[in-house]
PDB file of C-alpha atoms in Angstrom:
ATOM      1  CA  MET A  19    -117.119 -57.222  55.002  1.00 40.00           C
ATOM      2  CA  SER A  20    -116.461 -59.730  52.265  1.00 39.00           C
ATOM      3  CA  LEU A  21    -113.286 -61.261  53.659  1.00 42.00           C
ATOM      4  CA  VAL A  22    -115.242 -63.799  55.626  1.00 40.00           C
ATOM      5  CA  PHE A  23    -113.180 -66.812  54.604  1.00 37.00           C
ATOM      6  CA  SER A  24    -110.450 -65.702  57.003  1.00 34.00           C
ATOM      7  CA  LEU A  25    -112.769 -64.449  59.738  1.00 37.00           C
ATOM      8  CA  VAL A  26    -115.316 -67.192  60.402  1.00 38.00           C
ATOM      9  CA  VAL A  27    -115.502 -70.543  62.195  1.00 36.00           C
ATOM     10  CA  ASP A  28    -117.551 -73.432  60.824  1.00 40.00           C
ATOM     11  CA  ARG A  29    -120.586 -74.474  62.831  1.00 38.00           C
ATOM     12  CA  GLY A  30    -121.370 -77.727  61.033  1.00 41.00           C
ATOM     13  CA  ASP A  31    -124.106 -78.594  58.613  1.00 40.00           C
ATOM     14  CA  ALA A  32    -126.892 -76.643  60.249  1.00 36.00           C
ATOM     15  CA  LYS A  33    -129.195 -76.872  57.271  1.00 38.00           C
ATOM     16  CA  GLY A  34    -130.278 -79.540  54.864  1.00 42.00           C
ATOM     17  CA  GLY A  35    -130.339 -79.341  51.118  1.00 44.00           C
ATOM     18  CA  ARG A  36    -131.094 -81.443  48.085  1.00 40.00           C
ATOM     19  CA  ALA A  37    -128.493 -83.179  45.974  1.00 39.00           C
ATOM     20  CA  VAL A  38    -129.378 -83.854  42.348  1.00 38.00           C
ATOM     21  CA  GLY A  39    -127.762 -86.113  39.781  1.00 35.00           C
ATOM     22  CA  ALA A  40    -125.085 -87.796  41.896  1.00 32.00           C
ATOM     23  CA  SER A  41    -122.587 -89.795  39.872  1.00 30.00           C
ATOM     24  CA  SER A  42    -119.338 -91.704  40.390  1.00 28.00           C
ATOM     25  CA  SER A  43    -116.578 -90.833  42.844  1.00 27.00           C
ATOM     26  CA  THR A  44    -114.168 -87.951  42.276  1.00 27.00           C
ATOM     27  CA  PRO A  45    -111.081 -88.838  40.217  1.00 29.00           C
ATOM     28  CA  ALA A  46    -107.793 -88.484  42.087  1.00 28.00           C
ATOM     29  CA  PRO A  47    -105.819 -85.378  41.084  1.00 29.00           C
ATOM     30  CA  SER A  48    -102.540 -85.834  39.279  1.00 27.00           C
ATOM     31  CA  GLY A  49     -99.327 -84.517  40.807  1.00 28.00           C
ATOM     32  CA  SER A  50     -97.406 -81.312  40.190  1.00 28.00           C
ATOM     33  CA  THR A  51     -94.725 -79.406  42.046  1.00 26.00           C
ATOM     34  CA  GLU A  52     -94.709 -76.053  43.793  1.00 29.00           C
ATOM     35  CA  GLY A  53     -93.636 -73.303  41.458  1.00 31.00           C
ATOM     36  CA  SER A  54     -95.025 -74.965  38.365  1.00 30.00           C
ATOM     37  CA  PRO A  55     -96.557 -72.625  35.741  1.00 32.00           C
ATOM     38  CA  SER A  56     -99.919 -71.198  36.703  1.00 33.00           C
ATOM     39  CA  VAL A  57    -102.983 -72.489  34.875  1.00 34.00           C
ATOM     40  CA  SER A  58    -104.370 -69.724  32.660  1.00 36.00           C
ATOM     41  CA  ALA A  59    -107.775 -68.460  33.754  1.00 37.00           C
ATOM     42  CA  GLU A  60    -110.748 -68.393  31.442  1.00 41.00           C
ATOM     43  CA  SER A  61    -113.865 -66.312  31.877  1.00 41.00           C
ATOM     44  CA  VAL A  62    -116.586 -68.620  33.171  1.00 46.00           C
ATOM     45  CA  SER A  63    -119.964 -67.002  33.614  1.00 46.00           C
ATOM     46  CA  PRO A  64    -122.456 -68.560  36.041  1.00 47.00           C
ATOM     47  CA  SER A  65    -125.359 -69.514  33.819  1.00 49.00           C
ATOM     48  CA  ALA A  66    -129.077 -70.085  34.151  1.00 48.00           C
ATOM     49  CA  SER A  67    -128.789 -72.902  31.625  1.00 58.00           C
ATOM     50  CA  THR A  68    -128.105 -76.480  32.655  1.00 68.00           C
ATOM     51  CA  PRO A  69    -124.529 -77.458  31.681  1.00 75.00           C
ATOM     52  CA  GLU A  70    -123.267 -81.014  31.461  1.00 85.00           C
ATOM     53  CA  LEU A  71    -122.428 -82.401  34.888  1.00 91.00           C
ATOM     54  CA  PRO A  72    -118.885 -83.868  34.909  1.00 91.00           C
ATOM     55  CA  THR A  73    -118.357 -87.430  36.083  1.00 93.00           C
ATOM     56  CA  GLY A  74    -117.828 -87.495  39.832  1.00 96.00           C
ATOM     57  CA  TYR A  75    -119.903 -84.382  40.553  1.00 97.00           C
ATOM     58  CA  GLN A  76    -123.394 -83.795  41.927  1.00 96.00           C
ATOM     59  CA  SER A  77    -125.718 -80.823  41.555  1.00 96.00           C
ATOM     60  CA  PHE A  78    -126.941 -79.377  44.838  1.00 97.00           C
ATOM     61  CA  GLU A  79    -129.761 -76.978  45.713  1.00 97.00           C
ATOM     62  CA  ASP A  80    -128.257 -75.252  48.736  1.00 98.00           C
ATOM     63  CA  PRO A  81    -130.566 -73.989  51.517  1.00 97.00           C
ATOM     64  CA  GLU A  82    -128.730 -70.641  51.410  1.00 97.00           C
ATOM     65  CA  GLY A  83    -130.439 -69.991  48.080  1.00 97.00           C
ATOM     66  CA  PHE A  84    -128.351 -71.168  45.156  1.00 97.00           C
ATOM     67  CA  ARG A  85    -127.576 -74.143  42.945  1.00 97.00           C
ATOM     68  CA  ILE A  86    -124.007 -75.412  42.688  1.00 97.00           C
ATOM     69  CA  ALA A  87    -122.053 -78.549  41.725  1.00 98.00           C
ATOM     70  CA  TYR A  88    -119.322 -80.190  43.771  1.00 98.00           C
ATOM     71  CA  PRO A  89    -117.649 -83.633  43.960  1.00 98.00           C
ATOM     72  CA  ASP A  90    -119.518 -86.660  45.261  1.00 97.00           C
ATOM     73  CA  GLY A  91    -118.894 -87.583  48.890  1.00 97.00           C
ATOM     74  CA  TRP A  92    -118.054 -84.078  50.088  1.00 98.00           C
ATOM     75  CA  SER A  93    -119.574 -82.654  53.283  1.00 98.00           C
ATOM     76  CA  ARG A  94    -121.263 -79.295  53.803  1.00 98.00           C
ATOM     77  CA  SER A  95    -120.914 -76.845  56.678  1.00 97.00           C
ATOM     78  CA  THR A  96    -121.839 -73.220  57.289  1.00 97.00           C
ATOM     79  CA  ALA A  97    -120.504 -70.260  59.229  1.00 95.00           C
ATOM     80  CA  ALA A  98    -122.094 -66.970  60.184  1.00 95.00           C
ATOM     81  CA  SER A  99    -121.221 -63.962  58.043  1.00 94.00           C
ATOM     82  CA  SER A 100    -121.333 -60.258  58.791  1.00 91.00           C
ATOM     83  CA  TYR A 101    -122.850 -59.669  55.351  1.00 94.00           C
ATOM     84  CA  GLY A 102    -125.519 -61.474  53.354  1.00 94.00           C
ATOM     85  CA  MET A 103    -126.067 -65.193  53.523  1.00 96.00           C
ATOM     86  CA  ASP A 104    -124.094 -67.627  55.660  1.00 97.00           C
ATOM     87  CA  VAL A 105    -120.715 -68.712  54.364  1.00 97.00           C
ATOM     88  CA  VAL A 106    -121.036 -72.212  52.878  1.00 98.00           C
ATOM     89  CA  ASN A 107    -118.153 -74.684  52.746  1.00 98.00           C
ATOM     90  CA  TYR A 108    -117.999 -78.006  50.911  1.00 98.00           C
ATOM     91  CA  ARG A 109    -115.053 -80.231  51.884  1.00 98.00           C
ATOM     92  CA  SER A 110    -113.472 -83.484  50.783  1.00 97.00           C
ATOM     93  CA  ALA A 111    -113.434 -86.274  53.365  1.00 97.00           C
ATOM     94  CA  ASP A 112    -109.828 -85.599  54.382  1.00 96.00           C
ATOM     95  CA  GLY A 113    -110.268 -81.817  54.432  1.00 96.00           C
ATOM     96  CA  SER A 114    -107.526 -81.215  51.878  1.00 97.00           C
ATOM     97  CA  HIS A 115    -109.884 -79.720  49.277  1.00 97.00           C
ATOM     98  CA  ARG A 116    -112.623 -77.146  49.798  1.00 97.00           C
ATOM     99  CA  LEU A 117    -115.122 -74.993  47.944  1.00 98.00           C
ATOM    100  CA  GLN A 118    -116.383 -71.880  49.694  1.00 98.00           C
ATOM    101  CA  VAL A 119    -119.342 -69.673  48.693  1.00 98.00           C
ATOM    102  CA  TYR A 120    -120.337 -66.326  50.195  1.00 97.00           C
ATOM    103  CA  GLN A 121    -121.696 -62.882  49.307  1.00 97.00           C
ATOM    104  CA  VAL A 122    -119.357 -59.940  48.755  1.00 97.00           C
ATOM    105  CA  ALA A 123    -120.067 -56.610  50.454  1.00 96.00           C
ATOM    106  CA  GLU A 124    -117.989 -54.332  48.220  1.00 97.00           C
ATOM    107  CA  ALA A 125    -119.437 -52.527  45.192  1.00 97.00           C
ATOM    108  CA  SER A 126    -117.610 -54.655  42.609  1.00 97.00           C
ATOM    109  CA  PRO A 127    -115.372 -57.727  42.366  1.00 97.00           C
ATOM    110  CA  GLN A 128    -112.410 -55.479  41.572  1.00 96.00           C
ATOM    111  CA  ALA A 129    -113.053 -53.300  44.632  1.00 97.00           C
ATOM    112  CA  SER A 130    -113.301 -56.402  46.796  1.00 97.00           C
ATOM    113  CA  PHE A 131    -109.898 -57.642  45.669  1.00 98.00           C
ATOM    114  CA  GLU A 132    -108.370 -54.181  46.047  1.00 97.00           C
ATOM    115  CA  LEU A 133    -109.424 -54.278  49.695  1.00 97.00           C
ATOM    116  CA  PHE A 134    -108.239 -57.853  50.197  1.00 97.00           C
ATOM    117  CA  LEU A 135    -104.817 -57.175  48.670  1.00 98.00           C
ATOM    118  CA  SER A 136    -104.315 -53.904  50.535  1.00 97.00           C
ATOM    119  CA  ASP A 137    -101.945 -53.619  53.484  1.00 96.00           C
ATOM    120  CA  SER A 138    -104.935 -53.075  55.790  1.00 95.00           C
ATOM    121  CA  THR A 139    -106.143 -56.669  55.328  1.00 96.00           C
ATOM    122  CA  VAL A 140    -104.393 -59.413  57.289  1.00 96.00           C
ATOM    123  CA  LYS A 141    -103.456 -62.348  55.054  1.00 97.00           C
ATOM    124  CA  ALA A 142    -102.933 -66.028  55.776  1.00 97.00           C
ATOM    125  CA  PRO A 143     -99.381 -66.956  56.878  1.00 97.00           C
ATOM    126  CA  GLY A 144     -97.039 -67.127  53.892  1.00 98.00           C
ATOM    127  CA  PHE A 145     -99.537 -65.476  51.533  1.00 98.00           C
ATOM    128  CA  ARG A 146     -98.132 -65.081  48.017  1.00 98.00           C
ATOM    129  CA  LYS A 147    -100.097 -63.589  45.154  1.00 98.00           C
ATOM    130  CA  VAL A 148     -99.698 -65.583  41.925  1.00 98.00           C
ATOM    131  CA  ALA A 149    -102.036 -63.730  39.553  1.00 98.00           C
ATOM    132  CA  LEU A 150    -105.067 -61.447  39.457  1.00 98.00           C
ATOM    133  CA  GLU A 151    -107.166 -61.453  36.293  1.00 97.00           C
ATOM    134  CA  HIS A 152    -110.155 -59.277  35.483  1.00 95.00           C
ATOM    135  CA  LEU A 153    -112.568 -61.389  33.456  1.00 95.00           C
ATOM    136  CA  ASP A 154    -115.129 -58.789  32.356  1.00 94.00           C
ATOM    137  CA  ASP A 155    -116.277 -59.502  28.796  1.00 92.00           C
ATOM    138  CA  GLY A 156    -119.341 -57.302  28.370  1.00 89.00           C
ATOM    139  CA  THR A 157    -121.792 -59.920  29.621  1.00 92.00           C
ATOM    140  CA  PHE A 158    -119.872 -61.203  32.664  1.00 94.00           C
ATOM    141  CA  THR A 159    -118.351 -59.096  35.435  1.00 96.00           C
ATOM    142  CA  GLY A 160    -115.789 -60.810  37.630  1.00 97.00           C
ATOM    143  CA  SER A 161    -112.188 -61.130  38.748  1.00 98.00           C
ATOM    144  CA  ARG A 162    -110.085 -64.122  39.774  1.00 98.00           C
ATOM    145  CA  LEU A 163    -107.204 -64.137  42.247  1.00 98.00           C
ATOM    146  CA  GLU A 164    -104.754 -67.032  42.383  1.00 98.00           C
ATOM    147  CA  TYR A 165    -102.524 -67.290  45.448  1.00 98.00           C
ATOM    148  CA  THR A 166    -100.703 -69.664  47.779  1.00 98.00           C
ATOM    149  CA  ALA A 167    -100.434 -69.737  51.571  1.00 98.00           C
ATOM    150  CA  ASP A 168     -98.398 -71.742  54.046  1.00 98.00           C
ATOM    151  CA  SER A 169    -101.443 -72.463  56.217  1.00 97.00           C
ATOM    152  CA  LEU A 170    -105.128 -71.585  56.607  1.00 96.00           C
ATOM    153  CA  ARG A 171    -106.755 -71.092  59.984  1.00 94.00           C
ATOM    154  CA  GLY A 172    -108.882 -74.049  61.006  1.00 93.00           C
ATOM    155  CA  GLU A 173    -107.744 -76.180  58.065  1.00 96.00           C
ATOM    156  CA  PRO A 174    -105.445 -79.262  58.115  1.00 96.00           C
ATOM    157  CA  ASP A 175    -101.692 -79.005  57.729  1.00 96.00           C
ATOM    158  CA  ILE A 176    -101.203 -80.216  54.146  1.00 96.00           C
ATOM    159  CA  GLY A 177     -98.174 -78.092  53.277  1.00 97.00           C
ATOM    160  CA  THR A 178     -98.621 -75.140  50.955  1.00 98.00           C
ATOM    161  CA  TRP A 179    -102.201 -74.340  49.962  1.00 98.00           C
ATOM    162  CA  HIS A 180    -103.108 -73.255  46.443  1.00 98.00           C
ATOM    163  CA  VAL A 181    -106.217 -71.094  46.032  1.00 98.00           C
ATOM    164  CA  TYR A 182    -108.392 -69.827  43.175  1.00 98.00           C
ATOM    165  CA  ASP A 183    -110.739 -67.090  44.410  1.00 98.00           C
ATOM    166  CA  GLU A 184    -113.319 -65.761  41.920  1.00 98.00           C
ATOM    167  CA  ARG A 185    -115.713 -62.907  42.733  1.00 98.00           C
ATOM    168  CA  PHE A 186    -118.459 -62.082  40.252  1.00 98.00           C
ATOM    169  CA  VAL A 187    -121.835 -60.490  39.623  1.00 97.00           C
ATOM    170  CA  ALA A 188    -124.484 -63.226  39.468  1.00 96.00           C
ATOM    171  CA  ASP A 189    -127.844 -63.343  37.691  1.00 93.00           C
ATOM    172  CA  ASP A 190    -129.615 -61.841  40.718  1.00 95.00           C
ATOM    173  CA  GLY A 191    -127.393 -58.748  40.590  1.00 95.00           C
ATOM    174  CA  ARG A 192    -125.551 -59.642  43.800  1.00 97.00           C
ATOM    175  CA  ILE A 193    -121.801 -60.181  44.038  1.00 97.00           C
ATOM    176  CA  TYR A 194    -120.648 -63.619  45.182  1.00 98.00           C
ATOM    177  CA  ALA A 195    -117.331 -65.356  45.722  1.00 98.00           C
ATOM    178  CA  ILE A 196    -116.565 -68.983  44.955  1.00 98.00           C
ATOM    179  CA  THR A 197    -113.153 -70.106  46.180  1.00 98.00           C
ATOM    180  CA  ALA A 198    -111.393 -73.427  45.555  1.00 98.00           C
ATOM    181  CA  TYR A 199    -108.694 -74.595  47.976  1.00 97.00           C
ATOM    182  CA  GLY A 200    -106.302 -77.511  47.559  1.00 97.00           C
ATOM    183  CA  PRO A 201    -102.692 -78.651  48.012  1.00 97.00           C
ATOM    184  CA  ASP A 202    -100.208 -76.703  45.914  1.00 98.00           C
ATOM    185  CA  ALA A 203     -98.352 -79.976  45.318  1.00 96.00           C
ATOM    186  CA  GLU A 204    -101.302 -81.377  43.342  1.00 95.00           C
ATOM    187  CA  SER A 205    -102.647 -80.575  39.915  1.00 91.00           C
ATOM    188  CA  HIS A 206    -103.722 -76.967  39.512  1.00 94.00           C
ATOM    189  CA  SER A 207    -105.743 -77.908  36.439  1.00 92.00           C
ATOM    190  CA  ASP A 208    -107.867 -80.301  38.524  1.00 91.00           C
ATOM    191  CA  GLN A 209    -108.386 -77.557  41.068  1.00 93.00           C
ATOM    192  CA  LEU A 210    -109.363 -75.086  38.353  1.00 95.00           C
ATOM    193  CA  GLU A 211    -111.887 -77.639  37.057  1.00 94.00           C
ATOM    194  CA  LEU A 212    -113.382 -77.742  40.558  1.00 96.00           C
ATOM    195  CA  LEU A 213    -113.832 -73.974  40.477  1.00 97.00           C
ATOM    196  CA  THR A 214    -115.119 -73.688  36.918  1.00 95.00           C
ATOM    197  CA  THR A 215    -117.627 -76.515  37.403  1.00 96.00           C
ATOM    198  CA  ALA A 216    -118.981 -74.791  40.503  1.00 97.00           C
ATOM    199  CA  LEU A 217    -119.209 -71.509  38.574  1.00 96.00           C
ATOM    200  CA  GLU A 218    -120.928 -73.060  35.555  1.00 95.00           C
ATOM    201  CA  TRP A 219    -123.596 -74.619  37.781  1.00 95.00           C
ATOM    202  CA  PHE A 220    -123.991 -71.682  40.163  1.00 97.00           C
ATOM    203  CA  LEU A 221    -127.430 -70.084  40.014  1.00 96.00           C
ATOM    204  CA  PRO A 222    -129.097 -68.015  42.757  1.00 95.00           C
ATOM    205  CA  SER A 223    -132.644 -69.123  43.536  1.00 90.00           C
ATOM    206  CA  ASP A 224    -134.057 -65.784  42.410  1.00 79.00           C
ATOM    207  CA  GLY A 225    -131.636 -65.339  39.551  1.00 59.00           C
ATOM    208  CA  GLY A 226    -133.469 -66.922  36.677  1.00 55.00           C
TER     209      GLY A 226
END
């Protein structure tokens, strides 16, 4: 089942990994208020090419079998999954921001979100859907859900959480999810940059 982000418990950084191209520290996000206009989503296709690494980010060859980029100084942990590779989490030092990567069991990104948004799937307390966009463009297949929640199990109490959850077909033909979590009171554009940078750098080990 692909809804592992609500069903798993971290077990710490059980595996190593290799960070590449570390740079300066992550810039602090600017403020915004709950209920501010949603940042418009753009189709970002994970690419086998090497994009420009933003200041404050490092490239990382994850032991679970993919390349990704995330902010300097973040920690890594994993959790067992009922499908595919382990769930991988990268967190800021205070735990208020997180990137999560896992494989999706459903036949398509759209089918995965249909299951997640159905009444049969238990949501986080205070779950509120903001937007769901299908980003297929002929060369990229993926969908992005934006939502908020009052709390997330196992995560710190930071007030309302704001989440971008993108599920997509990668270069190896498998379906993955990359999800960015952060405080709703902070800049959604900074959070979207976190997601899109991770997507631009994402490359499965056998994907190209």
